[in-house]
GROMACS .gro file of C-alpha atoms in nm:
model
  282
    1UNK     CA    1  -2.184  -5.632   4.891
    2UNK     CA    2  -2.396  -5.413   5.117
    3UNK     CA    3  -2.083  -5.239   5.243
    4UNK     CA    4  -1.979  -5.161   4.885
    5UNK     CA    5  -2.323  -5.018   4.807
    6UNK     CA    6  -2.304  -4.795   5.117
    7UNK     CA    7  -1.960  -4.665   5.017
    8UNK     CA    8  -2.071  -4.594   4.660
    9UNK     CA    9  -2.385  -4.420   4.785
   10UNK     CA   10  -2.179  -4.209   5.023
   11UNK     CA   11  -1.935  -4.106   4.750
   12UNK     CA   12  -2.225  -4.021   4.520
   13UNK     CA   13  -2.380  -3.806   4.792
   14UNK     CA   14  -2.049  -3.623   4.840
   15UNK     CA   15  -2.025  -3.554   4.467
   16UNK     CA   16  -2.383  -3.420   4.461
   17UNK     CA   17  -2.316  -3.192   4.759
   18UNK     CA   18  -1.992  -3.059   4.610
   19UNK     CA   19  -2.166  -2.992   4.279
   20UNK     CA   20  -2.442  -2.803   4.458
   21UNK     CA   21  -2.188  -2.591   4.649
   22UNK     CA   22  -1.999  -2.501   4.330
   23UNK     CA   23  -2.320  -2.413   4.145
   24UNK     CA   24  -2.446  -2.210   4.441
   25UNK     CA   25  -2.120  -2.013   4.464
   26UNK     CA   26  -2.135  -1.931   4.094
   27UNK     CA   27  -2.501  -1.838   4.122
   28UNK     CA   28  -2.429  -1.596   4.405
   29UNK     CA   29  -2.137  -1.446   4.215
   30UNK     CA   30  -2.351  -1.368   3.914
   31UNK     CA   31  -2.682  -1.307   4.090
   32UNK     CA   32  -2.837  -0.988   3.949
   33UNK     CA   33  -2.952  -0.882   4.295
   34UNK     CA   34  -2.638  -0.930   4.500
   35UNK     CA   35  -2.295  -0.781   4.531
   36UNK     CA   36  -2.152  -0.446   4.631
   37UNK     CA   37  -2.061  -0.254   4.316
   38UNK     CA   38  -2.008   0.079   4.492
   39UNK     CA   39  -1.669   0.122   4.323
   40UNK     CA   40  -1.822   0.078   3.976
   41UNK     CA   41  -1.954   0.357   3.756
   42UNK     CA   42  -2.213   0.202   3.523
   43UNK     CA   43  -2.317   0.375   3.201
   44UNK     CA   44  -2.692   0.388   3.138
   45UNK     CA   45  -2.807   0.387   2.774
   46UNK     CA   46  -3.155   0.527   2.714
   47UNK     CA   47  -3.338   0.517   2.379
   48UNK     CA   48  -3.568   0.775   2.223
   49UNK     CA   49  -3.934   0.801   2.118
   50UNK     CA   50  -4.096   0.480   1.996
   51UNK     CA   51  -3.766   0.293   2.023
   52UNK     CA   52  -3.623   0.018   2.239
   53UNK     CA   53  -3.313  -0.193   2.278
   54UNK     CA   54  -3.239  -0.190   1.906
   55UNK     CA   55  -3.157   0.181   1.905
   56UNK     CA   56  -2.872   0.139   2.155
   57UNK     CA   57  -2.752  -0.206   2.048
   58UNK     CA   58  -2.493  -0.070   1.802
   59UNK     CA   59  -2.355   0.179   2.052
   60UNK     CA   60  -2.324  -0.091   2.317
   61UNK     CA   61  -2.175  -0.348   2.078
   62UNK     CA   62  -1.908  -0.099   1.973
   63UNK     CA   63  -1.823  -0.023   2.337
   64UNK     CA   64  -1.794  -0.395   2.413
   65UNK     CA   65  -1.570  -0.455   2.113
   66UNK     CA   66  -1.346  -0.149   2.133
   67UNK     CA   67  -1.364  -0.007   2.487
   68UNK     CA   68  -1.348  -0.316   2.707
   69UNK     CA   69  -1.701  -0.241   2.829
   70UNK     CA   70  -1.972  -0.500   2.891
   71UNK     CA   71  -2.350  -0.494   2.909
   72UNK     CA   72  -2.434  -0.640   3.248
   73UNK     CA   73  -2.802  -0.559   3.289
   74UNK     CA   74  -3.115  -0.468   3.099
   75UNK     CA   75  -3.342  -0.240   3.300
   76UNK     CA   76  -3.698  -0.278   3.175
   77UNK     CA   77  -3.931  -0.005   3.295
   78UNK     CA   78  -4.294  -0.115   3.296
   79UNK     CA   79  -4.581   0.125   3.227
   80UNK     CA   80  -4.642   0.134   3.601
   81UNK     CA   81  -4.289   0.265   3.653
   82UNK     CA   82  -4.170  -0.059   3.811
   83UNK     CA   83  -3.815  -0.151   3.715
   84UNK     CA   84  -3.711  -0.508   3.642
   85UNK     CA   85  -3.344  -0.600   3.602
   86UNK     CA   86  -3.228  -0.896   3.396
   87UNK     CA   87  -2.877  -1.017   3.323
   88UNK     CA   88  -2.569  -1.069   3.536
   89UNK     CA   89  -2.302  -0.840   3.672
   90UNK     CA   90  -1.972  -1.022   3.730
   91UNK     CA   91  -1.736  -0.863   3.978
   92UNK     CA   92  -1.454  -0.836   3.725
   93UNK     CA   93  -1.636  -0.600   3.485
   94UNK     CA   94  -1.450  -0.267   3.482
   95UNK     CA   95  -1.685  -0.072   3.255
   96UNK     CA   96  -2.042  -0.195   3.312
   97UNK     CA   97  -2.323  -0.095   3.077
   98UNK     CA   98  -2.693  -0.097   3.162
   99UNK     CA   99  -2.941  -0.085   2.875
  100UNK     CA  100  -3.273   0.080   2.956
  101UNK     CA  101  -3.592  -0.024   2.777
  102UNK     CA  102  -3.912   0.174   2.839
  103UNK     CA  103  -4.233  -0.023   2.788
  104UNK     CA  104  -4.424   0.304   2.741
  105UNK     CA  105  -4.178   0.434   2.483
  106UNK     CA  106  -4.397   0.714   2.344
  107UNK     CA  107  -4.470   0.892   2.669
  108UNK     CA  108  -4.354   1.254   2.652
  109UNK     CA  109  -4.469   1.349   3.001
  110UNK     CA  110  -4.115   1.405   3.125
  111UNK     CA  111  -4.227   1.486   3.476
  112UNK     CA  112  -4.349   1.126   3.482
  113UNK     CA  113  -4.066   0.958   3.290
  114UNK     CA  114  -3.804   1.129   3.508
  115UNK     CA  115  -3.964   0.954   3.805
  116UNK     CA  116  -3.923   0.623   3.620
  117UNK     CA  117  -3.557   0.711   3.567
  118UNK     CA  118  -3.527   0.782   3.939
  119UNK     CA  119  -3.670   0.434   4.004
  120UNK     CA  120  -3.383   0.283   3.803
  121UNK     CA  121  -3.125   0.473   4.006
  122UNK     CA  122  -3.296   0.380   4.333
  123UNK     CA  123  -3.287   0.012   4.240
  124UNK     CA  124  -2.921   0.040   4.141
  125UNK     CA  125  -2.847   0.193   4.478
  126UNK     CA  126  -3.052  -0.063   4.672
  127UNK     CA  127  -2.926  -0.370   4.485
  128UNK     CA  128  -2.569  -0.269   4.407
  129UNK     CA  129  -2.488   0.035   4.628
  130UNK     CA  130  -2.397   0.241   4.322
  131UNK     CA  131  -2.269   0.591   4.399
  132UNK     CA  132  -2.201   0.735   4.051
  133UNK     CA  133  -2.320   0.671   3.697
  134UNK     CA  134  -2.284   0.792   3.337
  135UNK     CA  135  -2.562   0.851   3.084
  136UNK     CA  136  -2.588   0.805   2.708
  137UNK     CA  137  -2.925   0.925   2.579
  138UNK     CA  138  -3.073   0.954   2.232
  139UNK     CA  139  -3.350   1.191   2.121
  140UNK     CA  140  -3.643   1.187   2.365
  141UNK     CA  141  -3.429   1.007   2.623
  142UNK     CA  142  -3.237   1.331   2.666
  143UNK     CA  143  -3.542   1.512   2.802
  144UNK     CA  144  -3.611   1.234   3.051
  145UNK     CA  145  -3.257   1.248   3.188
  146UNK     CA  146  -3.247   1.628   3.190
  147UNK     CA  147  -3.582   1.654   3.370
  148UNK     CA  148  -3.443   1.409   3.623
  149UNK     CA  149  -3.129   1.616   3.677
  150UNK     CA  150  -3.333   1.933   3.723
  151UNK     CA  151  -3.553   1.771   3.988
  152UNK     CA  152  -3.326   1.582   4.229
  153UNK     CA  153  -3.044   1.803   4.356
  154UNK     CA  154  -3.105   1.710   4.718
  155UNK     CA  155  -3.154   1.342   4.635
  156UNK     CA  156  -2.944   1.073   4.802
  157UNK     CA  157  -2.951   0.869   4.479
  158UNK     CA  158  -2.632   0.804   4.275
  159UNK     CA  159  -2.474   1.117   4.128
  160UNK     CA  160  -2.412   1.189   3.761
  161UNK     CA  161  -2.051   1.161   3.649
  162UNK     CA  162  -2.044   1.194   3.267
  163UNK     CA  163  -2.332   1.284   3.037
  164UNK     CA  164  -2.360   1.203   2.666
  165UNK     CA  165  -2.646   1.359   2.470
  166UNK     CA  166  -2.723   1.241   2.116
  167UNK     CA  167  -2.973   1.432   1.898
  168UNK     CA  168  -3.124   1.609   2.196
  169UNK     CA  169  -3.429   1.826   2.116
  170UNK     CA  170  -3.383   2.053   2.415
  171UNK     CA  171  -3.560   2.345   2.248
  172UNK     CA  172  -3.797   2.206   1.989
  173UNK     CA  173  -3.863   1.931   1.733
  174UNK     CA  174  -3.910   1.998   1.364
  175UNK     CA  175  -4.269   1.947   1.257
  176UNK     CA  176  -4.404   1.986   1.610
  177UNK     CA  177  -4.288   2.311   1.769
  178UNK     CA  178  -4.000   2.408   1.541
  179UNK     CA  179  -3.930   2.466   1.172
  180UNK     CA  180  -3.598   2.476   0.985
  181UNK     CA  181  -3.397   2.793   1.051
  182UNK     CA  182  -3.674   2.945   1.264
  183UNK     CA  183  -3.466   2.974   1.579
  184UNK     CA  184  -3.114   3.102   1.635
  185UNK     CA  185  -2.858   3.152   1.910
  186UNK     CA  186  -2.744   3.495   2.021
  187UNK     CA  187  -2.368   3.547   2.072
  188UNK     CA  188  -2.371   3.410   2.429
  189UNK     CA  189  -2.541   3.088   2.311
  190UNK     CA  190  -2.888   3.166   2.439
  191UNK     CA  191  -3.169   3.064   2.201
  192UNK     CA  192  -3.394   3.349   2.088
  193UNK     CA  193  -3.702   3.127   2.113
  194UNK     CA  194  -3.758   2.899   2.412
  195UNK     CA  195  -4.027   2.633   2.405
  196UNK     CA  196  -4.220   2.503   2.706
  197UNK     CA  197  -3.976   2.223   2.791
  198UNK     CA  198  -3.668   2.439   2.759
  199UNK     CA  199  -3.823   2.711   2.973
  200UNK     CA  200  -3.903   2.458   3.245
  201UNK     CA  201  -3.548   2.324   3.243
  202UNK     CA  202  -3.405   2.674   3.251
  203UNK     CA  203  -3.623   2.768   3.548
  204UNK     CA  204  -3.494   2.465   3.738
  205UNK     CA  205  -3.133   2.470   3.618
  206UNK     CA  206  -2.998   2.534   3.967
  207UNK     CA  207  -3.096   2.179   4.052
  208UNK     CA  208  -2.831   2.052   3.809
  209UNK     CA  209  -2.510   1.926   3.982
  210UNK     CA  210  -2.255   2.202   4.041
  211UNK     CA  211  -1.923   2.166   3.861
  212UNK     CA  212  -1.901   1.788   3.874
  213UNK     CA  213  -2.037   1.664   3.539
  214UNK     CA  214  -1.850   1.633   3.210
  215UNK     CA  215  -2.084   1.675   2.912
  216UNK     CA  216  -2.057   1.558   2.551
  217UNK     CA  217  -2.326   1.690   2.316
  218UNK     CA  218  -2.355   1.509   1.978
  219UNK     CA  219  -2.586   1.627   1.699
  220UNK     CA  220  -2.630   1.596   1.325
  221UNK     CA  221  -2.646   1.834   1.030
  222UNK     CA  222  -2.765   1.693   0.698
  223UNK     CA  223  -2.610   1.984   0.509
  224UNK     CA  224  -2.930   2.020   0.308
  225UNK     CA  225  -3.017   2.374   0.412
  226UNK     CA  226  -3.232   2.278   0.712
  227UNK     CA  227  -2.940   2.293   0.958
  228UNK     CA  228  -3.083   1.988   1.127
  229UNK     CA  229  -3.065   1.609   1.147
  230UNK     CA  230  -3.411   1.593   0.990
  231UNK     CA  231  -3.587   1.598   1.326
  232UNK     CA  232  -3.382   1.822   1.553
  233UNK     CA  233  -3.227   2.154   1.452
  234UNK     CA  234  -2.866   2.231   1.532
  235UNK     CA  235  -2.990   2.529   1.735
  236UNK     CA  236  -3.219   2.308   1.945
  237UNK     CA  237  -2.935   2.066   2.016
  238UNK     CA  238  -2.673   2.334   2.084
  239UNK     CA  239  -2.906   2.520   2.321
  240UNK     CA  240  -2.794   2.268   2.586
  241UNK     CA  241  -2.472   2.463   2.647
  242UNK     CA  242  -2.649   2.783   2.752
  243UNK     CA  243  -2.895   2.582   2.960
  244UNK     CA  244  -2.606   2.434   3.160
  245UNK     CA  245  -2.400   2.754   3.171
  246UNK     CA  246  -2.179   2.770   3.478
  247UNK     CA  247  -2.290   2.426   3.596
  248UNK     CA  248  -2.081   2.166   3.411
  249UNK     CA  249  -1.723   2.060   3.481
  250UNK     CA  250  -1.649   2.048   3.108
  251UNK     CA  251  -1.855   2.073   2.791
  252UNK     CA  252  -1.776   1.963   2.435
  253UNK     CA  253  -1.973   1.925   2.113
  254UNK     CA  254  -1.942   1.690   1.820
  255UNK     CA  255  -2.134   1.768   1.500
  256UNK     CA  256  -2.187   1.501   1.235
  257UNK     CA  257  -2.232   1.635   0.882
  258UNK     CA  258  -2.407   1.474   0.586
  259UNK     CA  259  -2.619   1.162   0.558
  260UNK     CA  260  -2.459   0.993   0.861
  261UNK     CA  261  -2.582   1.284   1.071
  262UNK     CA  262  -2.946   1.187   1.018
  263UNK     CA  263  -3.140   1.164   1.345
  264UNK     CA  264  -3.168   0.785   1.370
  265UNK     CA  265  -2.838   0.713   1.196
  266UNK     CA  266  -2.644   0.890   1.468
  267UNK     CA  267  -2.670   0.589   1.700
  268UNK     CA  268  -2.559   0.359   1.417
  269UNK     CA  269  -2.248   0.566   1.337
  270UNK     CA  270  -1.918   0.403   1.438
  271UNK     CA  271  -1.743   0.739   1.454
  272UNK     CA  272  -2.005   0.858   1.701
  273UNK     CA  273  -1.950   0.541   1.906
  274UNK     CA  274  -1.576   0.603   1.898
  275UNK     CA  275  -1.615   0.961   2.020
  276UNK     CA  276  -1.843   0.842   2.299
  277UNK     CA  277  -1.598   0.571   2.406
  278UNK     CA  278  -1.307   0.815   2.416
  279UNK     CA  279  -1.517   1.049   2.627
  280UNK     CA  280  -1.654   0.796   2.874
  281UNK     CA  281  -1.339   0.591   2.919
  282UNK     CA  282  -1.036   0.809   2.833
   0.00000   0.00000   0.00000
Protein backbone atom coordinates (compact mmCIF):
# COMPACT_ATOMS: atom_id res chain seq x y z
CA UNK A 1 0.00 0.00 0.00
CA UNK A 2 2.80 2.39 0.92
CA UNK A 3 4.61 1.52 -2.32
CA UNK A 4 1.47 2.37 -4.31
CA UNK A 5 1.14 5.72 -2.53
CA UNK A 6 4.79 6.54 -3.31
CA UNK A 7 4.30 5.71 -7.00
CA UNK A 8 1.13 7.80 -7.24
CA UNK A 9 2.82 10.70 -5.45
CA UNK A 10 5.78 10.48 -7.81
CA UNK A 11 3.56 10.48 -10.90
CA UNK A 12 1.60 13.43 -9.52
CA UNK A 13 4.84 15.33 -8.95
CA UNK A 14 5.93 14.62 -12.53
CA UNK A 15 2.61 15.91 -13.87
CA UNK A 16 2.92 19.10 -11.78
CA UNK A 17 6.48 19.70 -12.99
CA UNK A 18 5.54 19.14 -16.64
CA UNK A 19 2.59 21.50 -16.29
CA UNK A 20 4.85 24.15 -14.79
CA UNK A 21 7.37 23.77 -17.63
CA UNK A 22 4.66 24.11 -20.30
CA UNK A 23 3.14 27.16 -18.61
CA UNK A 24 6.56 28.74 -18.15
CA UNK A 25 7.47 28.23 -21.82
CA UNK A 26 4.21 29.86 -22.91
CA UNK A 27 4.72 32.69 -20.45
CA UNK A 28 8.18 33.40 -21.82
CA UNK A 29 6.90 33.26 -25.39
CA UNK A 30 4.26 35.88 -24.73
CA UNK A 31 6.07 37.90 -22.07
CA UNK A 32 5.72 41.60 -22.91
CA UNK A 33 9.32 42.25 -21.89
CA UNK A 34 11.16 39.49 -23.71
CA UNK A 35 11.99 38.49 -27.24
CA UNK A 36 14.02 39.94 -30.07
CA UNK A 37 11.66 41.64 -32.53
CA UNK A 38 14.39 43.42 -34.47
CA UNK A 39 12.98 42.13 -37.76
CA UNK A 40 9.53 43.56 -37.00
CA UNK A 41 8.31 47.02 -37.96
CA UNK A 42 5.56 47.96 -35.49
CA UNK A 43 3.05 50.69 -36.28
CA UNK A 44 2.43 53.20 -33.49
CA UNK A 45 -1.04 54.77 -33.30
CA UNK A 46 -1.22 58.08 -31.43
CA UNK A 47 -4.45 59.92 -30.59
CA UNK A 48 -5.16 63.64 -30.52
CA UNK A 49 -6.12 66.29 -27.96
CA UNK A 50 -8.33 65.12 -25.09
CA UNK A 51 -8.61 61.65 -26.62
CA UNK A 52 -7.42 58.17 -25.77
CA UNK A 53 -7.66 54.61 -26.98
CA UNK A 54 -11.18 55.09 -28.35
CA UNK A 55 -9.99 57.43 -31.10
CA UNK A 56 -7.71 54.79 -32.64
CA UNK A 57 -9.80 51.71 -31.86
CA UNK A 58 -11.66 51.79 -35.20
CA UNK A 59 -8.47 52.25 -37.21
CA UNK A 60 -6.82 49.35 -35.39
CA UNK A 61 -9.88 47.09 -35.62
CA UNK A 62 -10.04 47.64 -39.37
CA UNK A 63 -6.33 46.81 -39.74
CA UNK A 64 -6.79 43.62 -37.72
CA UNK A 65 -9.79 42.56 -39.78
CA UNK A 66 -8.59 43.50 -43.26
CA UNK A 67 -4.79 43.82 -43.21
CA UNK A 68 -3.68 40.84 -41.14
CA UNK A 69 -2.34 43.22 -38.49
CA UNK A 70 -2.62 42.72 -34.73
CA UNK A 71 -2.49 44.99 -31.71
CA UNK A 72 0.25 43.55 -29.52
CA UNK A 73 0.84 46.28 -26.96
CA UNK A 74 -0.72 49.31 -25.35
CA UNK A 75 1.87 51.91 -24.42
CA UNK A 76 0.51 54.07 -21.61
CA UNK A 77 2.47 57.25 -21.04
CA UNK A 78 2.08 58.59 -17.51
CA UNK A 79 2.13 62.30 -16.71
CA UNK A 80 5.70 61.83 -15.52
CA UNK A 81 6.67 60.58 -18.97
CA UNK A 82 7.16 57.01 -17.78
CA UNK A 83 6.01 54.41 -20.29
CA UNK A 84 4.20 51.25 -19.25
CA UNK A 85 3.59 48.44 -21.75
CA UNK A 86 0.71 46.00 -21.42
CA UNK A 87 -0.31 43.16 -23.70
CA UNK A 88 1.59 40.39 -25.43
CA UNK A 89 3.66 40.19 -28.59
CA UNK A 90 3.67 36.69 -30.08
CA UNK A 91 6.57 35.88 -32.37
CA UNK A 92 4.30 35.01 -35.29
CA UNK A 93 2.75 38.48 -35.66
CA UNK A 94 3.81 39.91 -39.02
CA UNK A 95 2.23 43.37 -38.71
CA UNK A 96 2.32 44.43 -35.05
CA UNK A 97 0.38 47.45 -33.83
CA UNK A 98 1.12 49.45 -30.69
CA UNK A 99 -1.61 51.74 -29.36
CA UNK A 100 -0.37 54.78 -27.47
CA UNK A 101 -2.44 56.34 -24.70
CA UNK A 102 -1.28 59.61 -23.13
CA UNK A 103 -2.43 60.17 -19.55
CA UNK A 104 -1.88 63.92 -19.96
CA UNK A 105 -3.87 64.07 -23.19
CA UNK A 106 -4.33 67.85 -23.30
CA UNK A 107 -0.70 68.85 -23.06
CA UNK A 108 0.31 70.95 -26.07
CA UNK A 109 3.90 71.51 -24.98
CA UNK A 110 5.31 69.52 -27.88
CA UNK A 111 8.88 69.94 -26.73
CA UNK A 112 7.77 67.91 -23.71
CA UNK A 113 5.47 65.41 -25.41
CA UNK A 114 8.11 64.60 -28.03
CA UNK A 115 10.35 63.50 -25.15
CA UNK A 116 7.55 61.19 -24.00
CA UNK A 117 7.38 59.79 -27.52
CA UNK A 118 11.14 59.24 -27.41
CA UNK A 119 10.63 57.29 -24.17
CA UNK A 120 8.30 54.91 -26.02
CA UNK A 121 10.86 54.31 -28.74
CA UNK A 122 13.64 53.83 -26.19
CA UNK A 123 11.59 51.20 -24.37
CA UNK A 124 10.80 49.46 -27.66
CA UNK A 125 14.49 49.36 -28.43
CA UNK A 126 15.48 48.16 -24.95
CA UNK A 127 12.76 45.53 -24.61
CA UNK A 128 12.39 44.34 -28.19
CA UNK A 129 15.47 45.63 -30.11
CA UNK A 130 13.24 47.41 -32.62
CA UNK A 131 15.10 49.12 -35.46
CA UNK A 132 12.27 50.65 -37.52
CA UNK A 133 8.68 51.74 -36.93
CA UNK A 134 5.67 53.34 -38.63
CA UNK A 135 3.41 56.07 -37.26
CA UNK A 136 -0.31 56.81 -37.55
CA UNK A 137 -1.20 60.06 -35.79
CA UNK A 138 -4.43 62.01 -35.47
CA UNK A 139 -4.77 65.75 -34.82
CA UNK A 140 -2.51 66.88 -31.96
CA UNK A 141 -0.60 63.60 -32.14
CA UNK A 142 0.87 64.81 -35.42
CA UNK A 143 2.68 67.68 -33.72
CA UNK A 144 4.15 65.37 -31.09
CA UNK A 145 5.55 63.01 -33.72
CA UNK A 146 6.77 65.84 -35.95
CA UNK A 147 8.51 67.61 -33.05
CA UNK A 148 10.16 64.29 -32.26
CA UNK A 149 11.37 63.84 -35.84
CA UNK A 150 12.78 67.37 -35.90
CA UNK A 151 14.74 66.81 -32.70
CA UNK A 152 16.46 63.42 -32.95
CA UNK A 153 18.41 63.10 -36.20
CA UNK A 154 21.54 61.87 -34.46
CA UNK A 155 19.58 59.56 -32.15
CA UNK A 156 20.34 55.85 -31.97
CA UNK A 157 16.63 55.12 -31.42
CA UNK A 158 14.54 53.22 -34.01
CA UNK A 159 14.17 55.01 -37.35
CA UNK A 160 10.93 56.09 -38.99
CA UNK A 161 9.83 53.99 -41.95
CA UNK A 162 6.32 55.14 -42.96
CA UNK A 163 4.38 58.10 -41.63
CA UNK A 164 0.60 58.57 -41.71
CA UNK A 165 -0.81 61.95 -40.70
CA UNK A 166 -4.55 62.39 -40.13
CA UNK A 167 -6.06 65.87 -39.65
CA UNK A 168 -2.69 67.40 -38.84
CA UNK A 169 -2.81 71.07 -37.79
CA UNK A 170 0.76 71.80 -38.83
CA UNK A 171 0.08 75.49 -39.40
CA UNK A 172 -2.86 76.49 -37.25
CA UNK A 173 -6.17 75.42 -35.69
CA UNK A 174 -9.47 77.12 -36.43
CA UNK A 175 -10.69 79.15 -33.49
CA UNK A 176 -7.25 79.38 -31.92
CA UNK A 177 -4.69 80.77 -34.36
CA UNK A 178 -6.50 80.34 -37.67
CA UNK A 179 -9.80 81.27 -39.30
CA UNK A 180 -11.49 79.82 -42.40
CA UNK A 181 -9.83 80.86 -45.66
CA UNK A 182 -7.37 83.16 -43.87
CA UNK A 183 -4.25 81.36 -45.06
CA UNK A 184 -3.26 80.08 -48.49
CA UNK A 185 -0.46 78.26 -50.26
CA UNK A 186 1.70 79.91 -52.88
CA UNK A 187 2.42 77.93 -56.09
CA UNK A 188 5.36 76.03 -54.56
CA UNK A 189 3.19 74.88 -51.63
CA UNK A 190 4.60 77.25 -49.03
CA UNK A 191 1.97 78.74 -46.68
CA UNK A 192 1.77 82.53 -46.73
CA UNK A 193 1.25 82.63 -42.96
CA UNK A 194 3.36 80.49 -40.61
CA UNK A 195 2.40 80.10 -36.97
CA UNK A 196 4.81 79.53 -34.09
CA UNK A 197 4.76 75.73 -34.29
CA UNK A 198 5.20 75.60 -38.03
CA UNK A 199 8.07 78.08 -37.89
CA UNK A 200 9.82 75.96 -35.27
CA UNK A 201 9.44 72.82 -37.36
CA UNK A 202 10.65 74.61 -40.47
CA UNK A 203 13.73 75.90 -38.65
CA UNK A 204 14.58 72.35 -37.59
CA UNK A 205 13.52 70.52 -40.75
CA UNK A 206 17.06 69.34 -41.49
CA UNK A 207 16.72 67.02 -38.52
CA UNK A 208 14.06 65.05 -40.42
CA UNK A 209 15.35 61.75 -41.93
CA UNK A 210 16.82 62.18 -45.40
CA UNK A 211 15.05 60.36 -48.22
CA UNK A 212 13.97 57.31 -46.24
CA UNK A 213 10.39 58.00 -45.12
CA UNK A 214 7.20 57.45 -47.11
CA UNK A 215 4.48 59.91 -46.08
CA UNK A 216 0.68 59.74 -46.37
CA UNK A 217 -1.17 62.93 -45.44
CA UNK A 218 -4.95 62.56 -44.86
CA UNK A 219 -7.26 65.52 -44.25
CA UNK A 220 -10.91 66.47 -44.48
CA UNK A 221 -12.95 69.11 -46.29
CA UNK A 222 -16.57 69.56 -45.21
CA UNK A 223 -17.41 71.31 -48.48
CA UNK A 224 -19.25 74.00 -46.54
CA UNK A 225 -17.15 76.96 -47.63
CA UNK A 226 -14.65 76.78 -44.76
CA UNK A 227 -12.23 74.54 -46.69
CA UNK A 228 -11.62 72.66 -43.47
CA UNK A 229 -12.63 69.62 -41.44
CA UNK A 230 -14.22 71.95 -38.90
CA UNK A 231 -11.05 72.22 -36.84
CA UNK A 232 -8.15 72.14 -39.28
CA UNK A 233 -8.03 73.99 -42.59
CA UNK A 234 -6.97 72.21 -45.76
CA UNK A 235 -4.12 74.73 -46.04
CA UNK A 236 -2.87 73.91 -42.53
CA UNK A 237 -2.92 70.18 -43.29
CA UNK A 238 -1.38 70.49 -46.76
CA UNK A 239 1.42 72.72 -45.47
CA UNK A 240 3.16 69.48 -44.41
CA UNK A 241 4.40 68.88 -47.96
CA UNK A 242 6.39 72.13 -48.14
CA UNK A 243 7.67 71.56 -44.62
CA UNK A 244 9.15 68.21 -45.69
CA UNK A 245 10.31 69.38 -49.12
CA UNK A 246 13.30 67.43 -50.36
CA UNK A 247 13.30 65.18 -47.29
CA UNK A 248 10.76 62.41 -47.87
CA UNK A 249 11.15 59.28 -49.99
CA UNK A 250 7.58 59.66 -51.27
CA UNK A 251 4.62 61.86 -50.40
CA UNK A 252 0.92 61.43 -51.13
CA UNK A 253 -2.29 63.10 -50.00
CA UNK A 254 -5.81 61.85 -49.51
CA UNK A 255 -8.62 64.38 -49.07
CA UNK A 256 -11.99 63.31 -47.67
CA UNK A 257 -14.93 65.47 -48.78
CA UNK A 258 -18.27 66.02 -47.07
CA UNK A 259 -19.56 64.98 -43.67
CA UNK A 260 -17.20 61.99 -43.38
CA UNK A 261 -14.30 64.42 -43.62
CA UNK A 262 -15.17 66.01 -40.27
CA UNK A 263 -12.17 66.19 -37.92
CA UNK A 264 -13.15 63.41 -35.50
CA UNK A 265 -14.97 61.31 -38.09
CA UNK A 266 -11.80 60.83 -40.09
CA UNK A 267 -10.56 58.12 -37.71
CA UNK A 268 -13.96 56.40 -37.87
CA UNK A 269 -14.01 56.31 -41.69
CA UNK A 270 -13.52 52.84 -43.21
CA UNK A 271 -12.27 54.31 -46.48
CA UNK A 272 -9.59 56.18 -44.55
CA UNK A 273 -8.65 52.93 -42.79
CA UNK A 274 -8.47 51.18 -46.14
CA UNK A 275 -6.18 53.84 -47.61
CA UNK A 276 -3.95 53.62 -44.54
CA UNK A 277 -3.76 49.83 -44.75
CA UNK A 278 -2.84 49.91 -48.44
CA UNK A 279 -0.12 52.44 -47.66
CA UNK A 280 1.39 50.73 -44.63
CA UNK A 281 1.22 47.16 -45.90
CA UNK A 282 1.14 47.22 -49.73
